[in-house]
């Protein structure tokens, strides 16, 4: 038997200098040879910890085995049994903290590149659609479910409920389905064609999609329940941006990351004036925060023509919540990191646009409730940076629209919907919730897991109905 | 796609579109707005609702051609469609029995204030309306607003019709007069709302304005439309668009409205090239 290769196949990527000037996908995907070589590293261990590490329990050894045997239709089947959106998950899941972190090979060397293989299988299916087998759809149950929102939690719940034979209507407030997958995550990490394709797959299962439909403004949740829907799933996400709350924050040129990314990704402002939505990016851009959204914003700013882009973070490198891979991509592209730095004030020019950002230096004190060391201001450390664009990427909380228009729905002080973790059931009868609407801003795959659990619970409930 | 049922050219560069949108029409209330996107490459722009018909399932909006998007819109006519039509958004104007309400409309604001005046009248208020325009040729919906009011005062900047004055002059006279004014509602260009609020402030009469900052999604997810009211940051799309005019930071609003002036110019140039001949 050949000796096990402890190193994973590298994924080809666009050169940093080239990609920093375009919105094309950075990671180019495996060639068939690379995919086969990587799949061959899986030892098919009987314990299969990887499946346990996946929030939607994908049958990882099975799809990897089929791939290794070059049985691509079977690989697709095995993958899609549990995951309706593999082209997305293979690209944006933090595998290093999920399936790959528990891979048996992890203890000896590099874990199997599960995410890259998942992506390879999904991409193969996209160009070989005829090879894919239609999933079994149960006979019509006569039951109707309203799914509010069309992000990862909703898409997953809608797909599972449709497969179970229920009539599903998905309501989306924006003019494109996909939630954060279309307005938040940039094209260079997740091409919109992939999202469109996965949304089409979900509607091909019989899910009716209603765009431009703001639930709470057209029908409320109570009206949906009164107007023939047997159950409602709330997958409305956490879309309300947080700001710093410091002087000068409303000057021109200061964006929330949601606005900056929505203009760029959803409205395609990087193609202005061909596309009608403008965006303003100056020479010196400061992005406040260090999560994935901050990395996405910084890298978009660079591609929109900024000369210097700073990530400004009040903690140190070790506490950054962004994925390691994305931080590395950002560093390679020339993003400048300013750690232990906190903005306290913005000043503007004569037109009311931002001109400077006053910051203080921080040092790390005792761990706080979240276990991270609390940053403390260093007295007298104030300094001023020249900036002409600022993107505030401090996180988001749920939009209060649904909670404020729905009788009897329980929410926390953070505005998240209270729902049972195992079933997604809320305090309100016939209403389920999942994803960021419940947890606050988290990951795509954890939202999908929640969508899946809620769909199972909704299905079980609908079966009890006479 | 949302079908245009009717187009009416009201005055030069100002058009009325009646759009087929039953789900929106069912829930419309005075003071709310919609977001429209003309086509796949289009931007999202907010327009305040001018009228609606629940039976017919239609919503009416009035807009002025000011840039590339409104010009794109103005190229369409009855039978054409717009790609997206989202709403009703924002909070409805708070209507209650206040007593005597003065409705001040500037320019295209007349289309927006008419349903508000109607709602005020339905609540049993005495409604005095002031309709202001630059000149005679720009006046529309005079009869509609008159029908919704107990009294109507018309002004033009150049005196070509009605009284030669800015809207703030009759407003000030009403506030100084014998009759007690309980509330002022001003809708129109930002400066006109600002000066209406400045006029009423010394009299301590609550003045509601309908703010018009730049918007993207219109549902509270981005904060592009943020304004400062009473020292607090508010999102006009979900917390408004109506606010207490005496609490609004007008200079901030005016600055934020000007952020994309250069880009808007480029957009118009691009539009002109695309539509040459």
XYZ file of C-alpha atoms in Angstrom:
743
model
C 0.000 0.000 0.000
C 1.253 3.434 -0.948
C 2.366 5.628 1.910
C -0.279 8.130 2.997
C 0.370 11.631 1.742
C 0.112 13.900 4.753
C -0.100 17.081 2.701
C -3.293 18.128 1.018
C -3.552 19.111 -2.621
C -3.185 22.852 -2.941
C -6.012 24.667 -4.674
C -4.958 26.875 -7.594
C -5.715 30.563 -6.987
C -5.470 33.785 -8.971
C -2.183 35.632 -8.348
C -2.605 38.268 -5.590
C -1.556 41.165 -7.830
C -3.967 40.173 -10.566
C -6.946 39.303 -8.390
C -6.701 42.494 -6.301
C -7.952 44.292 -9.414
C -10.894 42.087 -10.390
C -14.039 40.580 -8.861
C -13.498 37.113 -10.344
C -13.321 34.142 -8.027
C -9.971 33.923 -6.213
C -9.861 30.166 -5.679
C -10.064 28.373 -9.007
C -11.081 24.889 -7.860
C -9.423 21.480 -8.280
C -8.680 19.859 -11.593
C -10.042 16.271 -11.901
C -6.546 14.923 -11.164
C -6.182 17.072 -8.074
C -9.648 16.108 -6.834
C -8.882 12.428 -7.327
C -5.531 12.729 -5.556
C -7.089 14.566 -2.616
C -10.041 12.161 -2.398
C -7.549 9.270 -2.281
C -6.117 10.632 0.968
C -9.338 9.818 2.830
C -8.743 6.609 4.819
C -12.500 5.861 5.079
C -12.147 5.439 8.822
C -15.094 3.631 10.421
C -15.602 6.288 13.087
C -16.296 9.008 10.467
C -15.850 11.952 12.854
C -16.101 14.334 9.875
C -19.848 13.714 9.499
C -20.295 14.541 13.190
C -18.366 17.771 12.669
C -20.708 18.887 9.886
C -23.719 20.887 11.111
C -25.924 19.180 8.501
C -24.252 15.736 8.863
C -23.170 15.289 5.249
C -22.191 11.660 4.497
C -18.619 12.741 3.832
C -16.888 9.339 3.538
C -19.566 8.186 1.067
C -19.291 11.142 -1.287
C -15.494 11.101 -1.107
C -15.465 7.345 -1.868
C -17.728 7.810 -4.893
C -15.499 10.625 -6.092
C -12.420 8.433 -5.708
C -14.142 5.697 -7.729
C -14.908 8.351 -10.320
C -18.641 7.747 -9.898
C -19.620 11.390 -10.030
C -23.440 10.990 -10.140
C -23.214 8.903 -6.966
C -20.946 11.513 -5.361
C -23.600 14.161 -6.112
C -26.350 11.962 -4.691
C -24.447 11.210 -1.507
C -23.638 14.888 -1.000
C -27.097 16.245 -1.769
C -28.859 13.776 0.511
C -28.037 16.099 3.390
C -26.981 19.363 1.793
C -29.088 21.284 -0.730
C -26.388 23.969 -1.248
C -23.008 22.213 -1.629
C -21.586 24.720 -4.137
C -21.979 27.395 -1.481
C -20.861 25.381 1.548
C -17.776 24.070 -0.214
C -16.724 27.690 -0.666
C -17.740 29.569 2.457
C -17.933 27.064 5.349
C -15.172 27.420 7.953
C -14.234 23.739 7.510
C -11.172 24.255 9.706
C -13.469 24.494 12.732
C -15.999 21.907 11.510
C -15.641 18.700 9.455
C -11.907 19.099 8.757
C -11.022 19.912 12.368
C -12.070 16.417 13.473
C -10.712 14.472 10.473
C -8.614 11.510 11.660
C -5.701 12.735 9.557
C -5.682 16.031 11.472
C -3.609 14.360 14.218
C -0.937 13.239 11.749
C -0.865 15.973 9.139
C -3.261 17.958 7.008
C -6.906 16.838 7.218
C -8.687 15.812 4.026
C -9.771 18.957 2.153
C -13.479 18.144 2.501
C -14.645 21.638 1.528
C -12.614 21.687 -1.678
C -13.907 18.228 -2.628
C -17.477 19.246 -1.887
C -16.998 22.255 -4.119
C -15.519 20.068 -6.840
C -18.530 17.725 -6.812
C -21.038 20.631 -6.808
C -19.211 22.362 -9.667
C -19.168 19.115 -11.636
C -22.923 18.834 -11.225
C -23.434 22.391 -12.409
C -21.801 21.668 -15.757
C -23.311 18.165 -15.966
C -26.902 18.846 -14.909
C -28.289 15.927 -16.906
C -26.285 13.500 -14.778
C -28.015 14.567 -11.583
C -30.851 12.452 -10.401
C -34.010 14.277 -9.301
C -34.560 13.870 -5.597
C -37.627 11.947 -4.509
C -40.482 14.284 -3.686
C -43.179 12.884 -1.436
C -46.790 13.015 -2.654
C -48.521 16.349 -1.950
C -49.530 16.615 1.703
C -51.982 19.449 1.082
C -50.188 21.473 3.787
C -48.816 24.975 3.202
C -45.716 26.469 4.781
C -44.547 30.087 4.501
C -40.783 30.554 4.650
C -39.807 34.138 5.434
C -36.425 35.154 4.041
C -34.386 33.346 1.377
C -30.953 33.067 2.944
C -29.202 29.788 3.773
C -31.550 28.816 6.653
C -34.663 29.433 4.556
C -33.331 27.786 1.394
C -32.480 24.649 3.381
C -35.801 24.557 5.228
C -37.739 25.214 2.007
C -35.904 22.446 0.115
C -36.489 19.865 2.862
C -40.161 20.804 3.289
C -40.778 20.656 -0.467
C -39.138 17.222 -0.641
C -41.486 16.134 2.153
C -44.434 16.991 -0.099
C -45.538 20.278 1.453
C -46.472 23.336 -0.556
C -43.834 25.971 0.256
C -43.894 29.717 -0.469
C -40.675 31.622 0.215
C -40.970 35.402 0.772
C -37.925 37.615 0.115
C -37.791 41.361 0.789
C -35.024 42.099 -1.752
C -35.242 41.669 -5.521
C -32.912 38.641 -5.562
C -33.059 35.486 -3.427
C -30.126 34.278 -1.352
C -29.852 36.702 1.555
C -26.279 37.263 2.659
C -25.110 34.945 -0.123
C -26.058 37.595 -2.690
C -25.768 40.923 -0.891
C -22.992 40.141 1.598
C -20.425 37.650 0.350
C -18.550 39.113 -2.639
C -18.374 37.597 -6.096
C -14.653 36.816 -5.670
C -15.462 34.419 -2.816
C -18.825 33.154 -3.992
C -19.809 33.763 -7.626
C -23.446 34.834 -7.866
C -23.994 32.336 -10.659
C -23.453 29.577 -8.076
C -26.040 31.096 -5.747
C -28.520 31.539 -8.601
C -27.986 27.925 -9.534
C -28.616 26.678 -5.997
C -31.720 28.880 -5.655
C -32.979 27.460 -8.964
C -32.452 23.973 -7.570
C -34.634 24.833 -4.577
C -37.402 26.298 -6.744
C -37.140 23.260 -9.052
C -38.312 21.210 -6.080
C -41.598 23.129 -6.242
C -40.857 26.006 -3.856
C -42.675 29.173 -4.931
C -40.460 32.258 -4.579
C -42.011 35.679 -4.004
C -39.488 38.525 -4.326
C -39.983 42.175 -3.260
C -42.164 40.850 -0.441
C -41.472 42.465 2.931
C -43.324 40.378 5.500
C -44.528 42.691 8.252
C -45.283 45.369 5.656
C -47.408 43.365 3.223
C -48.798 40.408 5.151
C -47.755 40.029 8.782
C -46.860 36.615 10.204
C -50.283 36.516 11.880
C -51.972 37.189 8.548
C -49.946 34.437 6.879
C -51.162 32.034 9.569
C -54.738 33.262 9.207
C -54.585 33.120 5.394
C -54.189 29.414 4.817
C -50.585 28.757 5.852
C -50.322 25.897 8.347
C -46.875 26.903 9.582
C -44.318 29.701 9.224
C -40.519 29.469 9.280
C -38.650 32.684 10.071
C -35.220 32.759 8.434
C -34.954 36.510 8.429
C -31.319 36.724 9.490
C -29.528 39.473 11.352
C -29.463 42.357 8.939
C -29.471 45.434 11.161
C -26.009 47.020 11.215
C -24.309 48.200 14.397
C -22.427 51.499 14.409
C -19.630 52.719 16.700
C -21.653 55.513 18.265
C -18.798 58.026 18.108
C -18.845 61.668 16.935
C -18.813 62.250 13.183
C -20.084 58.795 12.315
C -22.793 60.119 9.975
C -20.360 62.010 7.723
C -20.421 61.242 4.009
C -18.099 58.371 3.043
C -18.817 56.380 6.213
C -20.668 53.190 5.372
C -22.008 50.266 7.331
C -20.507 47.083 5.878
C -24.044 46.073 4.896
C -24.459 49.182 2.768
C -20.966 48.951 1.282
C -21.353 45.268 0.406
C -24.973 45.610 -0.781
C -24.004 48.385 -3.177
C -21.009 46.392 -4.377
C -22.397 42.850 -4.571
C -26.171 43.061 -4.972
C -26.298 46.296 -6.966
C -22.995 45.724 -8.809
C -21.724 49.228 -8.107
C -18.268 48.047 -9.219
C -19.713 48.227 -12.726
C -21.063 51.791 -12.320
C -22.235 53.577 -14.467
C -23.244 50.522 -16.524
C -25.164 49.565 -13.406
C -27.075 52.479 -11.908
C -25.937 52.263 -8.272
C -22.918 54.415 -7.364
C -20.297 53.803 -4.689
C -17.574 56.127 -3.419
C -14.204 54.738 -2.523
C -11.358 57.112 -1.789
C -7.603 56.574 -1.625
C -7.384 55.682 2.060
C -10.005 53.286 3.342
C -10.397 52.158 6.948
C -12.494 49.076 7.688
C -13.443 48.834 11.356
C -13.697 45.250 12.656
C -11.959 41.955 11.917
C -14.607 39.367 11.067
C -15.278 37.861 7.646
C -17.488 40.826 6.768
C -14.579 43.183 7.489
C -12.248 41.098 5.266
C -14.854 41.101 2.484
C -15.307 44.868 2.761
C -11.561 45.549 2.755
C -10.943 43.342 -0.252
C -13.888 44.925 -2.126
C -12.485 48.402 -1.377
C -9.144 47.375 -2.850
C -10.838 46.082 -6.005
C -12.832 49.315 -6.254
C -9.559 51.205 -6.613
C -8.449 52.238 -3.116
C -4.711 52.809 -2.684
C -4.425 51.888 0.965
C -6.923 49.742 2.830
C -6.594 49.323 6.595
C -8.267 46.775 8.827
C -8.634 48.573 12.160
C -9.247 46.207 15.084
C -9.326 46.914 18.794
C -7.956 43.502 19.761
C -4.882 41.645 18.457
C -4.309 39.249 15.596
C -5.028 36.187 17.747
C -8.582 37.319 18.541
C -9.621 38.033 14.942
C -12.890 36.217 14.241
C -12.362 36.015 10.450
C -11.473 32.751 8.730
C -7.736 32.135 8.600
C -7.862 31.613 4.836
C -9.555 34.965 4.252
C -7.081 36.820 6.467
C -4.271 35.224 4.494
C -5.922 36.206 1.194
C -6.326 39.766 2.448
C -2.680 39.963 3.584
C -1.449 38.665 0.224
C -3.510 41.287 -1.575
C -1.906 44.056 0.448
C -4.505 44.908 3.106
C -2.768 46.654 6.029
C -3.682 45.469 9.533
C -3.763 47.885 12.447
C -4.321 45.912 15.620
C -5.107 47.227 19.116
C -6.535 50.372 17.566
C -9.940 51.897 18.237
C -11.570 54.870 16.458
C -13.041 57.495 18.755
C -13.934 60.362 16.417
C -14.315 61.308 12.751
C -13.955 64.767 11.237
C -15.088 65.950 7.832
C -14.110 68.292 5.025
C -16.067 71.359 3.884
C -18.479 69.120 1.935
C -19.284 66.996 4.957
C -17.295 63.979 3.796
C -15.021 62.113 6.187
C -11.412 63.337 6.241
C -9.763 62.067 9.396
C -10.220 59.343 11.951
C -8.932 59.834 15.474
C -7.924 56.592 17.176
C -6.561 55.410 20.483
C -4.193 52.507 21.062
C -5.435 49.626 23.164
C -3.886 46.918 25.315
C -5.418 43.627 26.340
C -6.708 43.258 29.878
C -8.585 40.491 31.660
C -10.796 38.052 29.714
C -14.426 39.221 29.400
C -17.655 37.185 29.510
C -16.987 35.874 25.980
C -13.570 34.582 27.085
C -11.667 37.078 24.950
C -9.262 39.467 26.622
C -10.896 42.829 27.018
C -9.211 45.731 25.219
C -8.376 48.709 27.446
C -7.533 52.197 26.205
C -3.898 53.305 26.605
C -4.046 56.781 28.097
C -2.613 59.561 25.930
C -2.147 57.305 22.904
C -4.431 59.319 20.584
C -3.381 59.666 16.959
C -5.045 60.740 13.738
C -5.281 58.868 10.412
C -6.220 60.465 7.090
C -9.139 58.505 5.638
C -11.655 59.309 2.917
C -13.780 56.173 3.191
C -14.717 54.215 6.315
C -16.588 50.919 6.472
C -18.005 49.943 9.853
C -18.066 46.139 10.136
C -18.861 45.623 13.815
C -21.596 43.066 13.375
C -25.348 42.990 12.936
C -28.456 42.249 14.955
C -31.884 41.027 13.752
C -34.157 43.535 12.042
C -36.977 44.315 14.508
C -39.685 44.409 11.797
C -40.923 40.820 12.236
C -40.740 40.846 16.027
C -42.558 44.170 16.274
C -45.396 43.081 13.981
C -45.903 39.525 15.287
C -48.172 38.929 18.269
C -46.674 36.639 20.922
C -43.227 36.056 19.422
C -40.576 36.068 22.173
C -37.280 37.862 21.601
C -34.143 38.419 23.681
C -32.699 41.785 24.684
C -30.416 41.457 21.625
C -33.486 41.256 19.384
C -32.967 37.591 18.472
C -35.989 35.309 18.286
C -36.227 32.787 21.140
C -36.445 29.311 19.595
C -35.734 25.775 20.771
C -32.247 24.771 19.623
C -33.203 21.232 18.632
C -36.479 21.997 16.848
C -36.500 25.704 16.030
C -39.922 26.062 17.656
C -40.667 29.578 18.920
C -42.939 30.684 21.770
C -45.675 31.251 19.202
C -47.680 28.231 18.017
C -47.101 27.207 14.380
C -44.043 29.473 14.073
C -40.471 28.189 13.781
C -37.249 30.156 13.400
C -33.606 29.457 12.635
C -30.305 30.899 11.494
C -28.991 34.342 12.392
C -32.524 35.485 13.389
C -32.096 33.173 16.403
C -28.344 33.105 17.016
C -27.313 36.568 15.866
C -24.703 36.781 13.107
C -23.100 33.322 12.708
C -22.131 31.053 9.790
C -23.900 29.927 6.613
C -23.675 26.282 7.578
C -25.005 26.740 11.122
C -27.988 28.560 9.581
C -28.470 25.613 7.236
C -28.322 23.191 10.148
C -31.011 25.193 11.927
C -33.129 25.250 8.759
C -32.826 21.493 8.502
C -33.819 20.831 12.127
C -36.774 23.229 11.861
C -37.950 21.587 8.632
C -37.941 18.177 10.348
C -39.912 19.586 13.273
C -42.404 21.371 10.980
C -42.829 18.183 8.951
C -43.502 16.170 12.117
C -46.061 18.762 13.245
C -47.841 18.830 9.867
C -48.136 15.026 9.955
C -50.071 15.242 13.222
C -52.723 17.431 11.595
C -55.977 15.686 10.687
C -42.384 42.682 -13.134
C -44.977 45.310 -12.219
C -47.182 46.699 -14.956
C -47.716 50.422 -15.489
C -51.498 50.808 -15.780
C -51.534 54.521 -16.455
C -49.125 57.348 -17.148
C -50.004 60.995 -16.865
C -47.632 63.897 -17.518
C -48.577 66.435 -14.888
C -46.212 69.324 -15.571
C -42.890 69.442 -17.456
C -40.633 66.684 -16.083
C -43.173 65.498 -13.534
C -45.056 62.277 -14.199
C -47.698 60.186 -12.524
C -47.513 56.404 -12.831
C -50.193 54.045 -11.647
C -48.639 50.638 -11.015
C -50.329 47.259 -10.687
C -49.219 45.942 -7.276
C -52.166 44.423 -5.364
C -50.143 43.163 -2.371
C -48.711 46.660 -1.840
C -52.024 48.475 -2.475
C -53.780 46.363 0.157
C -51.570 47.789 2.923
C -50.815 51.381 1.857
C -51.288 54.213 4.314
C -50.607 57.920 3.917
C -46.956 58.817 4.434
C -45.464 55.485 3.389
C -43.155 54.975 0.421
C -42.112 52.343 -2.086
C -38.769 51.375 -3.614
C -38.703 51.030 -7.372
C -36.086 49.498 -9.665
C -36.604 50.137 -13.355
C -34.655 47.229 -14.852
C -31.945 44.662 -14.181
C -29.103 47.191 -14.272
C -31.088 49.763 -12.345
C -30.591 51.239 -8.889
C -33.265 51.174 -6.185
C -34.908 54.553 -5.564
C -37.505 55.521 -2.976
C -40.695 57.321 -4.049
C -43.479 58.339 -1.709
C -46.937 56.930 -2.333
C -49.345 59.498 -3.793
C -52.464 57.362 -4.002
C -53.682 53.760 -3.998
C -56.738 51.730 -4.892
C -57.210 48.495 -2.982
C -60.063 47.331 -5.247
C -58.083 47.861 -8.422
C -54.855 46.658 -6.788
C -52.932 49.732 -7.899
C -50.495 52.190 -6.356
C -49.855 55.680 -7.726
C -46.582 57.557 -7.476
C -45.470 60.925 -8.763
C -41.852 61.664 -9.599
C -39.724 64.395 -11.077
C -36.998 63.723 -13.654
C -33.816 64.670 -11.846
C -31.230 62.065 -12.871
C -30.523 58.945 -14.888
C -32.925 56.638 -13.035
C -35.917 58.974 -13.083
C -35.225 59.601 -16.771
C -35.187 55.860 -17.366
C -38.504 55.654 -15.604
C -39.885 58.536 -17.666
C -39.163 56.605 -20.876
C -41.831 54.084 -19.889
C -45.555 54.326 -20.484
C -48.806 52.464 -19.888
C -48.369 48.766 -20.672
C -44.629 48.765 -19.839
C -43.345 47.298 -16.603
C -40.813 48.087 -13.915
C -38.609 45.263 -12.599
C -39.274 45.834 -8.902
C -41.805 47.638 -6.779
C -41.411 47.096 -3.033
C -43.578 48.393 -0.256
C -45.357 49.895 1.467
C -42.275 50.909 3.461
C -41.738 53.206 6.420
C -44.192 54.173 9.115
C -47.491 55.788 8.124
C -47.987 59.442 9.043
C -49.418 59.619 12.542
C -53.011 60.773 12.035
C -55.120 61.757 15.007
C -57.498 64.513 15.971
C -55.146 67.414 16.644
C -57.471 70.343 15.910
C -56.232 72.610 13.123
C -53.498 71.185 10.908
C -51.514 73.185 8.342
C -50.214 71.070 5.443
C -47.361 72.726 3.570
C -46.442 71.285 0.170
C -43.467 72.327 -1.953
C -43.022 71.208 -5.572
C -43.728 67.500 -6.082
C -44.548 67.303 -2.355
C -48.144 68.134 -3.237
C -48.649 64.568 -4.485
C -47.389 63.171 -1.210
C -49.182 65.556 1.107
C -52.606 65.111 -0.514
C -53.270 61.654 1.028
C -51.867 62.989 4.324
C -54.281 65.955 4.240
C -57.106 63.546 3.434
C -56.166 61.327 6.404
C -56.055 64.388 8.691
C -59.470 65.493 7.522
C -60.925 62.025 8.049
C -59.767 62.234 11.667
C -61.870 65.375 12.090
C -59.138 68.008 11.826
C -59.563 71.367 10.165
C -56.993 71.271 7.357
C -55.425 74.408 5.903
C -53.059 73.646 3.037
C -50.343 75.757 1.449
C -49.216 74.745 -2.026
C -45.997 76.339 -3.230
C -44.281 76.142 -6.610
C -41.569 78.074 -8.451
C -44.035 79.256 -11.073
C -47.524 78.714 -12.515
C -46.434 76.032 -14.992
C -45.226 73.761 -12.205
C -48.480 73.616 -10.278
C -50.476 70.384 -10.328
C -53.062 68.659 -8.116
C -54.355 72.033 -6.948
C -57.925 70.733 -7.065
C -57.019 67.419 -5.439
C -55.366 69.167 -2.513
C -58.199 71.700 -2.286
C -60.699 68.846 -2.064
C -58.694 67.322 0.779
C -58.508 70.624 2.687
C -60.853 73.154 4.277
C -58.797 75.971 2.872
C -56.019 76.173 0.277
C -53.421 78.900 -0.194
C -51.376 78.814 -3.403
C -48.035 80.584 -3.741
C -45.498 80.934 -6.532
C -41.948 82.245 -6.187
C -42.403 84.564 -9.165
C -46.034 85.536 -8.639
C -47.258 84.031 -11.914
C -50.096 82.342 -10.019
C -51.636 82.769 -6.588
C -49.679 84.775 -4.133
C -46.083 85.824 -4.865
C -44.330 84.337 -1.855
C -42.421 81.380 -0.455
C -44.607 78.912 1.467
C -43.070 80.074 4.732
C -44.767 83.494 4.480
C -48.413 82.339 4.682
C -47.282 79.714 7.175
C -45.873 82.392 9.445
C -49.025 84.491 9.108
C -51.208 81.531 10.046
C -49.046 80.862 13.097
C -49.254 84.538 14.100
C -53.000 84.734 13.495
C -55.988 84.435 15.811
C -56.671 80.812 15.043
C -54.788 78.270 17.110
C -52.644 75.994 14.917
C -52.111 72.582 16.477
C -49.794 70.941 13.991
C -47.796 71.662 10.862
C -46.891 69.019 8.287
C -44.330 70.050 5.652
C -43.409 67.896 2.657
C -41.205 68.933 -0.250
C -37.575 69.735 -1.040
C -35.253 69.502 1.986
C -34.653 73.245 2.184
C -38.361 74.014 2.059
C -38.994 71.567 4.930
C -36.049 72.995 6.859
C -37.335 76.569 6.562
C -40.899 75.542 7.364
C -39.590 73.931 10.551
C -37.534 77.038 11.362
C -40.637 79.181 10.814
C -42.842 77.200 13.185
C -40.217 76.645 15.866
C -40.602 79.999 17.679
C -44.343 79.311 17.927
C -43.760 75.903 19.524
C -46.152 74.189 17.122
C -45.208 70.555 16.488
C -44.003 70.240 12.878
C -43.745 66.929 11.069
C -41.508 66.587 8.010
C -41.091 63.662 5.608
C -37.349 63.221 5.133
C -35.840 62.196 1.817
C -32.275 60.908 2.371
C -30.549 58.507 -0.041
C -31.782 54.931 0.396
C -30.681 51.537 -0.874
C -32.779 48.677 0.508
C -35.422 50.700 2.369
C -35.928 47.960 4.972
C -33.436 48.940 7.697
C -30.489 46.768 6.765
C -27.880 49.311 5.701
C -28.206 52.698 7.395
C -27.569 54.689 4.218
C -30.653 56.759 5.071
C -29.511 57.573 8.598
C -30.423 60.984 9.935
C -29.857 62.672 13.246
C -33.027 63.560 15.149
C -32.779 65.054 18.615
C -29.110 64.037 18.666
C -29.928 60.395 17.982
C -29.174 58.444 14.812
C -32.349 57.139 13.152
C -32.894 55.173 9.942
C -35.445 57.138 7.899
C -36.663 54.014 6.077
C -37.851 52.227 9.221
C -38.003 54.892 11.955
C -39.510 57.446 9.563
C -39.714 58.936 6.997
C -41.749 61.301 9.244
C -39.853 63.071 12.023
C -40.196 66.094 14.268
C -38.827 68.886 12.093
C -37.611 70.844 15.113
C -35.296 67.976 16.084
C -33.774 67.212 12.668
C -30.102 67.994 11.926
C -30.792 69.637 8.562
C -27.209 70.383 7.591
C -26.238 66.756 8.076
C -29.153 65.649 5.889
C -28.230 68.149 3.158
C -24.590 66.968 3.259
C -25.533 63.319 3.043
C -27.837 64.006 0.093
C -24.854 65.462 -1.789
C -22.420 62.552 -1.323
C -22.889 61.167 -4.833
C -23.197 64.434 -6.790
C -20.160 63.596 -8.981
C -21.360 60.055 -9.619
C -24.857 61.300 -10.430
C -23.361 63.581 -13.067
C -21.401 60.684 -14.548
C -24.554 58.610 -14.540
C -26.465 61.255 -16.476
C -23.609 61.553 -19.018
C -23.634 57.781 -19.442
C -27.421 57.895 -19.865
C -27.228 60.635 -22.483
C -24.639 58.674 -24.466
C -26.742 55.527 -24.280
C -29.857 57.366 -25.420
C -28.350 59.668 -28.049
C -30.707 59.680 -31.053
